[in-house]
Amino acid sequence: MSLPTPTTPSPSRARVYGGLMLGVVAVSWAAPLIRFAEAPSLAISAWRLTFASVPLLLLALLRGRGEFSALTPRTWGWLTLSGLALALHFATWIASLQYTTVASSVALVTTTPIWVVLFAWLSLSERVGPRGLGAIGLCLAGSVLIGARDFALGGQALWGDVLAVLGAILAAAYFVIGRRVREALSLGTYVGVVYSVAAVALLVAHAFVDSPLTGFTPRTWWVLVGLAVVPQLIGHSMLNASVRHLSAPFVSVAALGEPVLATLWAVLLLSETPDMVQLLGGGMALVGVVLMAREEALRQPPPPDMVPAAD
């Protein structure tokens, strides 16, 4: 006589939505915390990923030894490419915050889902319907409006916008590569390896640039640890956990609370009040992402624990 297989009870609705809310709030602190770090953008990127990757890699080694031994050279190549894309994402987006406002930066980097669809269209031959094309157009129009506004303020702000858009494009590359690799890997193993590759790449980059990696104030070190713990480990873990119980498009739309909250924190803590052009352009970009999420809801969803959020 066989014993019944024990089942894990599903979490309550309040717990699921509470976890999603916690994840959104946690990731929204990334941009304001970066502003408080008195360190070069490359060092911020390197230490944020280093502090986050160490516990994740150790956990992956403990839980997924069999997965590591089964990895082929081809899979290692994809994991390395994904890690490099993630490293460049953080390097460009965090650098954008030195040139433009939090409102402009987070609105532009949040366009990642649009670029994911474009890359999937080009590399995976995934179809984009009329609504998707309209969402892409609206999102790009909002981005152009923000860029035009910042161009009028000077080249420095516009350069920050360019870096934020590059950050969104590189995050999209990271997620598209993840769609290929994640079919044969657990989330813990994938994230543990990719974060570690990204951390090593950013640490090595300091050998080729004139940028300090140490010598920061105690407050800056605490900020760097906070970046790894709050938006990275808590925020992204909660968002990934939410997708196990809620649809990926729903979580993608909920994650749009990040730029709204980040802008609010910037107003309260940094005295950065967005003007009407920023609000209009950012609103257009976010509406475009919402429309794209609705389009994605009609398509086959991505793997259950891949969420388009990397900030």
XYZ file of C-alpha atoms in Angstrom:
311
model
C 0.000 0.000 0.000
C 1.528 3.272 -1.107
C 1.323 6.372 0.970
C -0.210 9.514 -0.571
C 2.269 12.040 -1.862
C 2.346 15.092 0.411
C 1.322 18.298 -1.241
C 2.472 21.800 -0.455
C -0.517 23.989 0.409
C -0.985 26.989 -1.839
C -0.339 30.339 -0.160
C -3.305 32.548 0.585
C -4.356 35.296 -1.812
C -3.306 37.926 0.739
C 0.163 36.380 0.993
C 0.598 36.207 -2.787
C -0.446 39.802 -3.400
C 1.440 40.971 -0.318
C 4.611 39.356 -1.662
C 4.088 41.023 -5.030
C 3.612 44.413 -3.350
C 6.737 43.882 -1.243
C 8.725 43.017 -4.372
C 7.609 46.142 -6.217
C 8.392 48.392 -3.250
C 11.800 46.751 -2.771
C 12.937 47.151 -6.392
C 11.716 50.767 -6.422
C 14.481 51.659 -3.964
C 17.273 50.810 -6.429
C 17.569 54.221 -8.109
C 17.320 56.346 -4.911
C 19.857 54.139 -3.113
C 22.268 54.466 -6.033
C 22.090 58.248 -5.685
C 23.218 57.943 -2.049
C 26.266 55.837 -2.937
C 29.366 58.020 -3.176
C 31.127 55.711 -5.625
C 31.639 55.418 -9.393
C 28.820 53.723 -11.307
C 31.022 50.786 -12.310
C 31.948 50.106 -8.677
C 28.293 50.313 -7.624
C 27.366 47.769 -10.303
C 30.231 45.447 -9.367
C 29.614 45.412 -5.625
C 25.829 45.172 -5.930
C 26.119 42.017 -8.013
C 29.003 40.622 -5.980
C 27.158 40.920 -2.671
C 24.009 39.425 -4.264
C 25.708 36.607 -6.188
C 27.704 35.084 -3.297
C 24.714 33.710 -1.304
C 22.851 32.771 -4.489
C 25.787 30.818 -5.905
C 26.406 29.013 -2.603
C 22.711 28.070 -2.424
C 22.763 26.877 -6.035
C 25.835 24.708 -5.376
C 24.159 23.140 -2.356
C 20.849 22.447 -4.060
C 21.749 21.842 -7.694
C 25.023 19.925 -7.886
C 23.478 17.560 -10.400
C 22.526 20.452 -12.649
C 26.068 21.841 -12.650
C 27.564 18.484 -13.654
C 25.047 18.157 -16.491
C 25.798 21.551 -18.038
C 27.212 21.317 -21.562
C 29.851 23.707 -22.996
C 27.102 25.220 -25.153
C 24.945 25.922 -22.090
C 27.927 27.437 -20.268
C 28.419 29.689 -23.268
C 24.823 30.908 -23.105
C 25.104 31.444 -19.346
C 28.270 33.480 -19.829
C 26.642 35.569 -22.556
C 23.615 36.162 -20.326
C 25.874 37.247 -17.449
C 27.766 39.667 -19.671
C 24.485 41.189 -20.873
C 23.356 41.590 -17.258
C 26.669 43.203 -16.298
C 26.380 45.715 -19.131
C 22.758 46.386 -18.168
C 23.720 47.418 -14.657
C 26.788 49.335 -15.821
C 24.814 51.447 -18.314
C 21.652 51.982 -16.265
C 23.451 52.886 -13.037
C 25.690 55.258 -15.023
C 22.562 56.942 -16.453
C 21.606 58.109 -12.953
C 24.721 60.287 -12.872
C 23.481 62.299 -15.853
C 19.687 62.372 -15.841
C 16.896 62.386 -13.278
C 15.497 59.343 -11.501
C 12.129 59.893 -13.230
C 13.630 59.858 -16.743
C 16.009 56.982 -16.030
C 13.502 54.584 -14.474
C 10.827 55.376 -17.074
C 13.223 54.539 -19.904
C 14.795 51.435 -18.347
C 11.304 50.084 -17.593
C 10.736 49.726 -21.357
C 12.615 46.396 -21.141
C 9.499 44.281 -21.985
C 9.168 46.146 -25.294
C 12.725 45.236 -26.271
C 12.166 41.654 -25.094
C 9.320 41.328 -27.579
C 11.393 42.899 -30.362
C 14.314 40.543 -29.709
C 12.000 37.541 -29.497
C 10.462 38.635 -32.781
C 13.869 38.846 -34.466
C 15.701 35.909 -32.851
C 12.914 33.493 -31.922
C 10.475 34.359 -34.742
C 7.713 35.051 -32.214
C 4.801 36.838 -33.823
C 3.922 40.422 -32.849
C 0.296 41.397 -33.409
C -1.160 44.815 -34.263
C -1.654 45.641 -30.561
C 1.955 44.769 -29.890
C 3.155 47.007 -32.697
C 0.971 49.822 -31.379
C 2.383 49.317 -27.878
C 5.923 49.469 -29.238
C 5.134 52.686 -31.107
C 3.581 54.317 -28.041
C 6.475 53.283 -25.829
C 9.065 54.589 -28.272
C 7.128 57.845 -28.694
C 7.190 58.394 -24.941
C 10.925 57.676 -24.871
C 11.542 60.163 -27.693
C 9.522 62.790 -25.821
C 11.660 62.325 -22.711
C 14.805 62.484 -24.851
C 13.665 65.669 -26.587
C 12.935 67.277 -23.237
C 16.362 66.368 -21.887
C 18.060 67.428 -25.136
C 16.645 70.906 -24.564
C 18.291 70.874 -21.126
C 21.689 69.901 -22.481
C 23.691 66.983 -23.801
C 24.447 65.575 -20.357
C 20.818 64.746 -19.570
C 20.295 63.285 -23.039
C 23.363 61.070 -22.582
C 21.771 59.766 -19.389
C 18.626 58.903 -21.351
C 20.690 57.039 -23.964
C 22.396 55.023 -21.233
C 19.026 54.158 -19.651
C 17.664 52.927 -22.992
C 20.840 50.894 -23.522
C 20.263 49.422 -20.073
C 16.743 48.387 -21.093
C 17.991 46.817 -24.343
C 20.728 44.868 -22.543
C 18.248 43.664 -19.901
C 16.041 42.459 -22.746
C 18.965 40.516 -24.214
C 19.522 38.955 -20.791
C 15.903 37.787 -20.586
C 15.729 36.487 -24.162
C 18.879 34.420 -23.573
C 17.320 33.240 -20.317
C 14.299 31.925 -22.214
C 16.616 29.617 -24.133
C 18.643 28.390 -21.162
C 15.967 28.268 -18.445
C 14.128 25.347 -20.047
C 16.752 22.972 -18.632
C 17.763 24.821 -15.444
C 16.127 25.758 -12.174
C 15.844 29.423 -11.307
C 18.341 29.124 -8.440
C 21.068 27.590 -10.603
C 20.474 30.012 -13.457
C 20.517 33.138 -11.304
C 23.426 31.927 -9.173
C 25.631 31.365 -12.224
C 24.555 34.410 -14.231
C 24.836 36.866 -11.338
C 28.304 35.486 -10.569
C 29.435 35.844 -14.186
C 28.150 39.424 -14.220
C 29.903 40.222 -10.926
C 33.235 38.806 -12.134
C 32.951 40.688 -15.439
C 32.382 43.989 -13.649
C 35.215 43.377 -11.191
C 37.589 42.524 -14.055
C 36.501 45.672 -15.906
C 38.154 47.742 -13.185
C 41.540 46.509 -14.400
C 40.990 48.423 -17.640
C 39.451 51.650 -16.359
C 40.631 54.358 -14.005
C 37.899 53.815 -11.429
C 38.353 53.045 -7.696
C 36.877 49.846 -6.343
C 37.530 50.506 -2.650
C 38.183 53.393 -0.289
C 34.540 54.401 0.125
C 32.865 55.795 3.232
C 31.077 53.438 5.641
C 27.742 54.899 4.519
C 28.500 54.008 0.903
C 29.369 50.426 1.855
C 26.059 50.118 3.698
C 24.264 51.500 0.624
C 26.002 48.918 -1.598
C 24.954 46.113 0.731
C 21.441 47.564 0.809
C 21.306 47.517 -2.998
C 22.175 43.829 -3.012
C 19.735 42.903 -0.238
C 16.668 45.099 -0.870
C 16.074 45.518 -4.631
C 18.155 42.525 -5.745
C 17.582 39.667 -3.297
C 14.273 40.682 -1.696
C 12.702 42.553 -4.608
C 13.492 40.185 -7.446
C 12.894 37.099 -5.296
C 9.399 38.319 -4.422
C 8.589 39.133 -8.053
C 9.791 35.724 -9.216
C 7.807 34.025 -6.448
C 4.688 35.960 -7.475
C 4.844 34.644 -11.037
C 4.423 31.111 -9.698
C 0.875 32.015 -8.584
C -0.047 34.962 -10.836
C 0.216 35.425 -14.585
C 3.467 36.870 -15.941
C 1.640 39.729 -17.747
C -0.153 40.669 -14.513
C 3.115 40.764 -12.580
C 4.731 42.756 -15.411
C 2.018 45.396 -15.148
C 2.211 45.428 -11.341
C 5.975 45.931 -11.606
C 5.271 49.251 -13.311
C 4.709 50.549 -9.818
C 8.508 50.606 -9.585
C 9.101 53.781 -11.667
C 6.142 55.481 -9.987
C 7.457 54.747 -6.493
C 11.072 55.483 -7.478
C 9.987 58.896 -8.739
C 8.087 59.489 -5.481
C 11.161 58.579 -3.393
C 13.226 60.948 -5.564
C 10.772 63.780 -4.886
C 10.808 63.167 -1.129
C 14.503 62.385 -0.632
C 16.327 64.045 -3.534
C 14.003 66.998 -4.290
C 13.702 65.852 -7.931
C 10.240 66.900 -9.066
C 9.407 65.733 -12.630
C 7.905 68.281 -15.007
C 4.873 67.760 -17.251
C 6.932 66.583 -20.242
C 8.624 63.884 -18.143
C 5.278 62.791 -16.728
C 3.684 62.669 -20.185
C 6.582 60.827 -21.813
C 6.945 58.416 -18.901
C 3.198 57.826 -18.861
C 3.179 57.026 -22.587
C 6.051 54.579 -22.147
C 4.341 52.851 -19.220
C 1.013 52.610 -21.047
C 2.888 51.022 -23.934
C 4.295 48.406 -21.554
C 0.793 47.744 -20.165
C -0.562 47.200 -23.681
C 2.332 44.897 -24.450
C 1.616 42.900 -21.300
C -1.975 42.450 -22.473
C -0.666 41.291 -25.845
C 1.647 38.830 -24.081
C -1.327 37.473 -22.115
C -2.747 36.185 -25.415
C 0.497 34.422 -26.260
C 2.330 31.538 -24.624
C 3.736 32.912 -21.335
C 7.462 32.830 -20.557
C 8.861 30.292 -18.072
C 7.017 30.568 -14.727
C 9.832 32.249 -12.821
C 11.176 34.707 -15.401
C 9.976 38.233 -14.718
C 10.927 41.200 -16.947
C 12.536 43.225 -14.179
C 16.273 43.522 -13.608
C 16.838 46.812 -11.909
